[in-house]
Short mmCIF file of C-alpha atoms in Angstrom, two decimals:
data_model
loop_
_atom_site.label_atom_id
_atom_site.label_comp_id
_atom_site.label_asym_id
_atom_site.label_seq_id
_atom_site.Cartn_x
_atom_site.Cartn_y
_atom_site.Cartn_z
CA UNK A 1 141.34 252.31 177.92
CA UNK A 2 139.83 249.66 175.53
CA UNK A 3 136.24 249.87 174.55
CA UNK A 4 134.03 247.02 173.46
CA UNK A 5 133.28 247.34 169.62
CA UNK A 6 129.58 247.61 170.46
CA UNK A 7 130.28 250.61 172.68
CA UNK A 8 132.35 252.18 169.91
CA UNK A 9 129.65 251.65 167.32
CA UNK A 10 127.16 253.27 169.76
CA UNK A 11 129.33 256.23 170.40
CA UNK A 12 130.03 256.58 166.63
CA UNK A 13 126.26 256.48 165.83
CA UNK A 14 125.44 259.07 168.47
CA UNK A 15 128.23 261.34 167.24
CA UNK A 16 127.05 261.09 163.60
CA UNK A 17 123.58 261.79 164.67
CA UNK A 18 124.57 264.74 166.70
CA UNK A 19 126.57 265.98 163.68
CA UNK A 20 123.64 265.39 161.43
CA UNK A 21 121.21 267.31 163.69
CA UNK A 22 123.66 270.09 164.08
CA UNK A 23 123.87 270.54 160.38
CA UNK A 24 120.05 270.42 160.07
CA UNK A 25 119.95 273.04 162.96
CA UNK A 26 121.31 275.71 160.57
CA UNK A 27 118.08 275.16 158.60
CA UNK A 28 116.17 276.91 161.32
CA UNK A 29 112.35 277.04 161.16
CA UNK A 30 112.72 280.86 160.75
CA UNK A 31 114.52 280.20 157.41
CA UNK A 32 111.92 277.67 156.15
CA UNK A 33 110.29 279.02 153.01
CA UNK A 34 106.85 277.52 152.46
CA UNK A 35 105.68 278.01 148.85
CA UNK A 36 104.45 274.55 147.66
CA UNK A 37 102.53 271.98 149.63
CA UNK A 38 101.77 268.41 148.69
CA UNK A 39 98.58 267.19 150.38
CA UNK A 40 98.32 263.39 150.59
CA UNK A 41 94.90 262.31 151.23
CA UNK A 42 93.82 259.02 152.93
CA UNK A 43 91.71 256.50 151.20
CA UNK A 44 88.43 256.44 153.01
CA UNK A 45 86.59 253.13 153.51
CA UNK A 46 83.91 254.16 151.00
CA UNK A 47 86.57 254.88 148.40
CA UNK A 48 88.21 251.54 149.15
CA UNK A 49 84.93 249.79 148.50
CA UNK A 50 84.57 251.75 145.28
CA UNK A 51 87.98 250.55 144.20
CA UNK A 52 87.08 246.86 145.03
CA UNK A 53 83.83 247.07 142.97
CA UNK A 54 84.54 249.41 139.97
CA UNK A 55 81.77 247.99 137.90
CA UNK A 56 78.95 248.75 140.31
CA UNK A 57 76.95 252.10 140.22
CA UNK A 58 76.77 254.00 143.55
CA UNK A 59 73.28 252.70 144.21
CA UNK A 60 74.42 249.03 143.39
CA UNK A 61 77.49 249.25 145.72
CA UNK A 62 75.58 250.75 148.59
CA UNK A 63 72.94 247.98 148.32
CA UNK A 64 75.79 245.39 148.26
CA UNK A 65 77.26 246.86 151.38
CA UNK A 66 73.84 246.88 153.21
CA UNK A 67 73.29 243.26 152.13
CA UNK A 68 76.55 242.30 154.13
CA UNK A 69 75.53 244.29 157.15
CA UNK A 70 77.51 247.48 156.61
CA UNK A 71 76.30 250.68 158.17
CA UNK A 72 76.37 252.72 154.90
CA UNK A 73 75.30 255.88 156.38
CA UNK A 74 78.03 255.80 159.04
CA UNK A 75 80.59 254.97 156.29
CA UNK A 76 79.41 257.87 154.06
CA UNK A 77 79.45 260.21 157.21
CA UNK A 78 82.96 259.43 157.90
CA UNK A 79 83.87 259.71 154.25
CA UNK A 80 82.37 263.12 154.06
CA UNK A 81 83.88 264.23 157.33
CA UNK A 82 87.35 263.50 155.90
CA UNK A 83 86.71 265.12 152.56
CA UNK A 84 85.43 268.20 154.25
CA UNK A 85 88.54 268.48 156.43
CA UNK A 86 90.74 267.74 153.48
CA UNK A 87 89.24 270.71 151.71
CA UNK A 88 89.78 272.81 154.68
CA UNK A 89 93.38 271.92 154.74
CA UNK A 90 93.81 272.85 151.14
CA UNK A 91 92.11 276.20 151.71
CA UNK A 92 94.35 276.88 154.71
CA UNK A 93 97.65 276.40 152.75
CA UNK A 94 96.32 278.40 149.85
CA UNK A 95 95.23 281.27 152.07
CA UNK A 96 98.80 281.79 153.15
CA UNK A 97 99.99 281.99 149.56
CA UNK A 98 101.02 278.22 148.96
CA UNK A 99 100.70 276.52 145.69
CA UNK A 100 98.86 273.18 146.50
CA UNK A 101 98.78 269.77 144.79
CA UNK A 102 96.40 267.07 146.10
CA UNK A 103 97.49 263.50 145.83
CA UNK A 104 95.34 260.53 146.89
CA UNK A 105 96.86 257.68 148.83
CA UNK A 106 96.58 255.46 145.85
CA UNK A 107 98.13 258.00 143.33
CA UNK A 108 101.02 258.64 145.83
CA UNK A 109 101.94 255.04 145.61
CA UNK A 110 102.92 255.42 141.93
CA UNK A 111 106.42 255.99 140.74
CA UNK A 112 105.35 259.50 139.59
CA UNK A 113 105.43 260.58 143.30
CA UNK A 114 109.25 260.96 142.95
CA UNK A 115 108.63 263.93 140.68
CA UNK A 116 105.91 265.36 142.82
CA UNK A 117 108.11 265.20 146.05
CA UNK A 118 110.98 267.13 144.42
CA UNK A 119 108.48 269.76 143.72
CA UNK A 120 107.05 270.14 147.17
CA UNK A 121 108.54 272.11 150.13
CA UNK A 122 106.36 270.14 152.56
CA UNK A 123 104.35 266.85 152.45
CA UNK A 124 101.14 267.06 154.30
CA UNK A 125 99.47 263.61 155.03
CA UNK A 126 95.84 264.16 155.96
CA UNK A 127 94.14 261.13 157.54
CA UNK A 128 95.67 258.82 160.23
CA UNK A 129 99.02 257.26 160.99
CA UNK A 130 98.88 254.96 157.94
CA UNK A 131 98.74 257.87 155.69
CA UNK A 132 101.73 259.43 157.42
CA UNK A 133 103.66 256.28 157.20
CA UNK A 134 103.07 256.00 153.51
CA UNK A 135 104.25 259.48 153.03
CA UNK A 136 107.39 258.85 155.17
CA UNK A 137 108.18 255.74 152.99
CA UNK A 138 108.08 257.88 149.85
CA UNK A 139 109.89 260.77 151.46
CA UNK A 140 113.10 258.53 151.47
CA UNK A 141 116.20 259.77 149.76
CA UNK A 142 116.70 256.08 148.67
CA UNK A 143 113.28 256.03 147.12
CA UNK A 144 113.32 259.48 145.55
CA UNK A 145 116.92 259.10 144.39
CA UNK A 146 117.63 262.59 145.76
CA UNK A 147 119.35 264.06 148.77
CA UNK A 148 116.69 266.58 149.17
CA UNK A 149 114.95 266.33 152.56
CA UNK A 150 111.28 267.20 152.26
CA UNK A 151 109.79 267.74 155.74
CA UNK A 152 106.52 266.25 156.72
CA UNK A 153 103.61 267.46 158.86
CA UNK A 154 100.45 265.46 159.42
CA UNK A 155 96.85 266.33 160.30
CA UNK A 156 94.35 263.95 161.93
CA UNK A 157 91.16 264.17 159.86
CA UNK A 158 89.19 262.16 162.52
CA UNK A 159 90.62 262.53 166.08
CA UNK A 160 87.42 260.98 167.45
CA UNK A 161 88.28 257.70 165.92
CA UNK A 162 92.07 257.82 165.36
CA UNK A 163 94.80 258.33 167.97
CA UNK A 164 97.22 259.82 165.44
CA UNK A 165 100.52 259.56 167.39
CA UNK A 166 102.45 260.63 164.40
CA UNK A 167 100.18 263.66 163.60
CA UNK A 168 99.85 267.10 164.95
CA UNK A 169 98.02 267.29 168.37
CA UNK A 170 94.16 267.03 167.96
CA UNK A 171 93.78 270.61 168.92
CA UNK A 172 95.04 271.54 165.21
CA UNK A 173 92.33 269.29 163.82
CA UNK A 174 89.83 271.83 165.08
CA UNK A 175 92.16 274.76 164.20
CA UNK A 176 94.08 273.74 161.06
CA UNK A 177 94.38 277.42 160.09
CA UNK A 178 96.43 278.10 163.20
CA UNK A 179 98.82 275.22 162.44
CA UNK A 180 99.43 276.36 158.85
CA UNK A 181 99.85 279.99 159.90
CA UNK A 182 102.53 278.95 162.50
CA UNK A 183 104.22 276.74 159.84
CA UNK A 184 104.21 279.67 157.40
CA UNK A 185 105.79 282.05 159.98
CA UNK A 186 108.42 279.58 161.21
CA UNK A 187 106.81 279.09 164.55
CA UNK A 188 107.53 275.40 165.04
CA UNK A 189 110.27 272.99 165.88
CA UNK A 190 112.03 270.28 163.78
CA UNK A 191 111.89 266.69 164.94
CA UNK A 192 114.39 264.24 163.41
CA UNK A 193 112.92 260.68 163.46
CA UNK A 194 115.38 257.82 163.08
CA UNK A 195 114.55 255.36 160.36
CA UNK A 196 115.73 251.73 159.61
CA UNK A 197 117.68 251.06 156.49
CA UNK A 198 117.17 247.46 155.11
CA UNK A 199 120.06 245.89 153.20
CA UNK A 200 119.54 242.51 151.43
CA UNK A 201 122.69 240.29 151.42
CA UNK A 202 123.23 237.57 148.78
CA UNK A 203 125.41 236.36 145.95
CA UNK A 204 123.72 238.15 143.02
CA UNK A 205 122.40 241.49 144.31
CA UNK A 206 118.79 240.64 143.17
CA UNK A 207 115.92 242.17 145.00
CA UNK A 208 112.85 239.86 145.22
CA UNK A 209 109.59 241.44 143.98
CA UNK A 210 107.78 243.28 146.65
CA UNK A 211 104.06 243.56 147.36
CA UNK A 212 102.02 246.59 148.31
CA UNK A 213 100.00 245.19 151.26
CA UNK A 214 97.42 247.95 150.85
CA UNK A 215 96.36 247.01 147.29
CA UNK A 216 97.85 243.55 147.31
CA UNK A 217 99.74 244.28 144.06
CA UNK A 218 103.32 243.86 142.90
CA UNK A 219 105.58 246.95 143.37
CA UNK A 220 108.32 247.11 140.74
CA UNK A 221 109.53 250.54 140.77
CA UNK A 222 112.50 249.94 143.16
CA UNK A 223 113.94 247.57 140.61
CA UNK A 224 114.98 250.38 138.21
CA UNK A 225 117.67 252.36 139.91
CA UNK A 226 118.84 250.73 143.14
CA UNK A 227 122.11 249.22 142.05
CA UNK A 228 123.80 246.25 143.97
CA UNK A 229 127.16 246.71 145.48
CA UNK A 230 129.96 244.45 146.43
CA UNK A 231 130.42 243.66 150.16
CA UNK A 232 133.79 244.32 151.72
CA UNK A 233 135.81 241.19 152.38
CA UNK A 234 135.07 241.25 156.17
CA UNK A 235 131.26 241.30 155.73
CA UNK A 236 131.46 238.91 152.83
CA UNK A 237 133.31 236.40 155.00
CA UNK A 238 131.30 236.82 158.06
CA UNK A 239 127.81 236.59 156.45
CA UNK A 240 128.76 234.35 153.49
CA UNK A 241 127.56 236.76 150.98
CA UNK A 242 129.10 238.59 147.89
CA UNK A 243 126.67 241.36 147.23
CA UNK A 244 124.40 243.87 148.99
CA UNK A 245 121.47 245.87 147.87
CA UNK A 246 119.73 248.59 149.86
CA UNK A 247 115.99 248.62 149.73
CA UNK A 248 114.54 252.05 148.81
CA UNK A 249 112.03 252.21 151.57
CA UNK A 250 113.18 253.31 155.02
CA UNK A 251 111.08 252.11 158.00
CA UNK A 252 109.82 254.87 160.27
CA UNK A 253 108.12 252.42 162.85
CA UNK A 254 109.39 248.94 162.28
CA UNK A 255 110.51 246.10 160.22
CA UNK A 256 108.68 242.77 160.89
CA UNK A 257 109.98 239.36 159.78
CA UNK A 258 107.81 236.19 160.14
CA UNK A 259 105.79 233.45 158.58
CA UNK A 260 102.78 234.83 156.56
CA UNK A 261 100.68 231.94 158.21
CA UNK A 262 100.57 233.24 161.88
CA UNK A 263 99.99 229.66 163.24
CA UNK A 264 103.35 228.57 161.78
CA UNK A 265 106.58 228.89 163.88
CA UNK A 266 109.25 231.30 162.43
CA UNK A 267 112.72 230.03 162.55
CA UNK A 268 115.40 232.77 162.48
CA UNK A 269 119.02 233.35 163.19
CA UNK A 270 120.19 236.84 164.51
CA UNK A 271 123.62 238.37 164.89
CA UNK A 272 123.60 241.37 166.95
CA UNK A 273 126.13 244.21 166.45
CA UNK A 274 128.22 242.21 164.10
CA UNK A 275 129.29 239.85 167.02
CA UNK A 276 130.56 236.41 166.61
CA UNK A 277 127.54 234.75 168.34
CA UNK A 278 124.80 233.35 166.17
CA UNK A 279 121.48 233.49 168.00
CA UNK A 280 118.86 230.86 166.96
CA UNK A 281 115.16 231.35 167.82
CA UNK A 282 111.82 229.78 167.02
CA UNK A 283 108.96 232.28 167.55
CA UNK A 284 106.01 234.01 166.04
CA UNK A 285 108.11 236.57 164.37
CA UNK A 286 110.66 239.27 164.91
CA UNK A 287 109.79 243.10 165.33
CA UNK A 288 112.77 245.59 165.00
CA UNK A 289 111.49 249.07 166.03
CA UNK A 290 112.68 252.63 166.00
CA UNK A 291 111.95 255.10 168.77
CA UNK A 292 108.96 256.39 166.78
CA UNK A 293 107.65 252.90 166.42
CA UNK A 294 108.01 252.17 170.22
CA UNK A 295 104.65 253.72 170.70
CA UNK A 296 103.18 251.22 168.24
CA UNK A 297 103.69 247.51 167.68
CA UNK A 298 106.76 247.40 169.86
CA UNK A 299 104.41 248.46 172.91
CA UNK A 300 101.67 246.09 171.87
CA UNK A 301 104.10 243.13 171.82
CA UNK A 302 105.87 243.89 175.06
CA UNK A 303 103.22 245.68 177.29
CA UNK A 304 101.88 244.07 180.37
CA UNK A 305 98.45 244.50 181.98
CA UNK A 306 97.36 245.15 185.56
CA UNK A 307 96.22 241.49 185.65
CA UNK A 308 99.78 240.40 184.62
CA UNK A 309 101.25 242.25 187.65
CA UNK A 310 98.64 240.99 190.10
CA UNK A 311 99.18 237.40 188.86
CA UNK A 312 102.94 237.82 189.36
CA UNK A 313 102.52 239.17 192.81
CA UNK A 314 100.08 236.57 193.78
CA UNK A 315 102.65 233.90 192.77
CA UNK A 316 105.21 235.04 195.26
CA UNK A 317 105.65 232.83 198.36
CA UNK A 318 104.95 235.66 200.70
CA UNK A 319 101.94 237.05 198.62
CA UNK A 320 99.95 237.70 201.71
CA UNK A 321 102.63 240.05 203.33
CA UNK A 322 101.70 243.64 203.98
CA UNK A 323 104.24 244.98 201.40
CA UNK A 324 102.95 242.64 198.64
CA UNK A 325 99.32 243.49 199.46
CA UNK A 326 100.18 247.18 199.22
CA UNK A 327 101.67 246.62 195.71
CA UNK A 328 98.60 244.61 194.61
CA UNK A 329 96.60 247.66 195.59
CA UNK A 330 98.59 249.62 192.89
CA UNK A 331 98.91 247.10 190.00
CA UNK A 332 97.35 249.59 187.45
CA UNK A 333 100.04 252.15 188.28
CA UNK A 334 102.85 249.50 188.23
CA UNK A 335 101.70 248.21 184.73
CA UNK A 336 101.54 251.86 183.46
CA UNK A 337 104.98 252.66 184.69
CA UNK A 338 106.34 249.61 183.03
CA UNK A 339 104.65 250.17 179.73
CA UNK A 340 105.75 253.83 179.69
CA UNK A 341 109.36 252.52 180.07
CA UNK A 342 109.06 250.72 176.75
CA UNK A 343 109.14 253.97 174.93
CA UNK A 344 112.28 255.58 173.56
CA UNK A 345 112.92 258.97 171.81
CA UNK A 346 112.11 259.23 168.07
CA UNK A 347 115.82 260.29 167.34
CA UNK A 348 117.39 257.55 169.35
CA UNK A 349 120.12 255.93 167.20
CA UNK A 350 119.43 252.53 168.43
CA UNK A 351 117.14 249.75 167.27
CA UNK A 352 115.08 247.57 169.71
CA UNK A 353 114.35 244.20 168.64
CA UNK A 354 111.49 242.01 170.08
CA UNK A 355 111.13 238.42 169.60
CA UNK A 356 107.41 237.68 169.52
CA UNK A 357 106.37 234.63 171.67
CA UNK A 358 109.75 233.09 171.69
CA UNK A 359 109.86 229.34 172.24
CA UNK A 360 111.83 228.71 175.54
CA UNK A 361 111.83 224.94 175.96
CA UNK A 362 114.38 222.24 175.18
CA UNK A 363 117.28 223.57 173.12
CA UNK A 364 115.52 226.84 172.31
CA UNK A 365 116.60 229.61 172.17
CA UNK A 366 120.17 229.01 171.51
CA UNK A 367 122.10 230.25 173.42
CA UNK A 368 119.89 230.27 176.41
CA UNK A 369 121.19 233.70 177.33
CA UNK A 370 119.63 235.20 174.19
CA UNK A 371 117.34 238.00 175.31
CA UNK A 372 113.82 238.30 173.79
CA UNK A 373 114.18 242.01 173.68
CA UNK A 374 117.20 244.30 173.66
CA UNK A 375 118.60 247.47 172.23
CA UNK A 376 121.20 247.05 169.40
CA UNK A 377 123.06 249.18 166.78
CA UNK A 378 122.65 246.62 163.97
CA UNK A 379 120.89 243.17 163.45
CA UNK A 380 121.53 240.61 160.97
CA UNK A 381 118.88 238.12 160.21
CA UNK A 382 118.97 234.85 158.26
CA UNK A 383 115.70 233.06 157.45
CA UNK A 384 115.03 229.34 157.95
CA UNK A 385 111.24 229.99 157.19
CA UNK A 386 109.14 228.26 154.62
CA UNK A 387 106.66 231.10 153.60
CA UNK A 388 107.82 234.21 155.39
CA UNK A 389 107.92 238.00 154.62
CA UNK A 390 109.93 240.88 155.63
CA UNK A 391 107.45 243.82 155.98
CA UNK A 392 108.42 247.56 156.22
CA UNK A 393 105.95 249.72 158.14
CA UNK A 394 103.06 247.29 157.62
CA UNK A 395 102.95 248.48 154.00
CA UNK A 396 105.68 246.93 151.73
CA UNK A 397 106.42 243.21 151.92
CA UNK A 398 109.29 241.13 150.48
CA UNK A 399 109.67 237.34 150.41
CA UNK A 400 112.00 236.31 153.11
CA UNK A 401 112.40 232.42 152.99
CA UNK A 402 115.00 229.94 153.82
CA UNK A 403 118.43 231.31 153.18
CA UNK A 404 117.48 234.87 152.87
CA UNK A 405 119.66 237.36 154.55
CA UNK A 406 119.09 241.04 155.71
CA UNK A 407 121.12 243.72 157.65
CA UNK A 408 118.92 246.26 159.52
CA UNK A 409 120.58 249.44 160.92
CA UNK A 410 120.11 253.19 161.47
CA UNK A 411 122.07 255.84 159.47
CA UNK A 412 121.74 259.42 160.75
CA UNK A 413 121.35 260.87 157.22
CA UNK A 414 118.26 258.76 156.72
CA UNK A 415 116.38 260.59 159.47
CA UNK A 416 112.97 262.01 158.55
CA UNK A 417 112.45 265.57 159.04
CA UNK A 418 109.06 266.43 160.61
CA UNK A 419 107.40 269.58 161.83
CA UNK A 420 106.13 269.51 165.33
CA UNK A 421 103.75 272.18 167.14
CA UNK A 422 103.00 272.30 170.79
#
């Protein structure tokens, strides 16, 4: 029996992932020793404004905010709400005998976080999904230059205003002490979340300077220790490159590639699963998602509304037929069912790419059979853009202009280890 190379790659990835999960299973929750917790605090909007205006006193800052129409009282209320919850989390871990270190979201972006992460038994982002994603980026073996897997568990500091899909259920925002006690006693489950490894291909192995989109500053720490490697002859010949260099950040949700100016068309070439077909597209950008990210941007790009379903049914020649009228009475349910089908498990070894607003006229896309969305094991992208970026989890951005090449793939050993409670 001869299997297609894509099928073989898929089976291989699944086998590797199962092997990895099996190895991690020996590290059962009951054997988890919780002694040191690193609490990562979100940056509140009030703190962000203080950072933007460091020369203003508190009174001057608040007056400036009022002058531009900001509800300062509500901003301070939300700031204090988060800080009170943060202190409660710290107390909860200390009450079970944990040594605790507190790092703000800004501090955690510094290179010193590598040392702090090697110290911690668990990383605890407190805030929303953004703080969790930041923590996951830094809890990467490629970033920390260590094979140590530090688990993550997140708390939602404001469940009334934040969905917090990556965080513990909202029940534990009301009862964080219960969550900490369960973690301490080993009464939880491990969840392994696949992440995207991003490898730049080129002729000299250089990495372009990256930008922290949160602070709009250059990030140079990855230049120090991530060494370039030579490509094997097959890959070198196929992708017309000599060197590869793995970026230190693993994407938990997605990698997005597109022009920075949203009104400009993104011109990209894609090779799926190392096949011989070069797919050419003009679009509003490319989103490559994990199972974890399927609840986020992936769904926003691909979801349909009840109005979409109704418009489609009305366009049918027999739109007044009883069967169609019956379907039109259930458009909300149909849309919900379709949107639910966009989700896939967080430990899925596959990637799902989505072409955003693909141009489908004239010669585009090429070939015409190129799907705007599909599951793949690997995706190679070459840019023909003018001023584009490759963005990891909406946080770290790299220039990705004409001629730039990248390979996106999932490696089982890169999976993020997270703590889950019912």
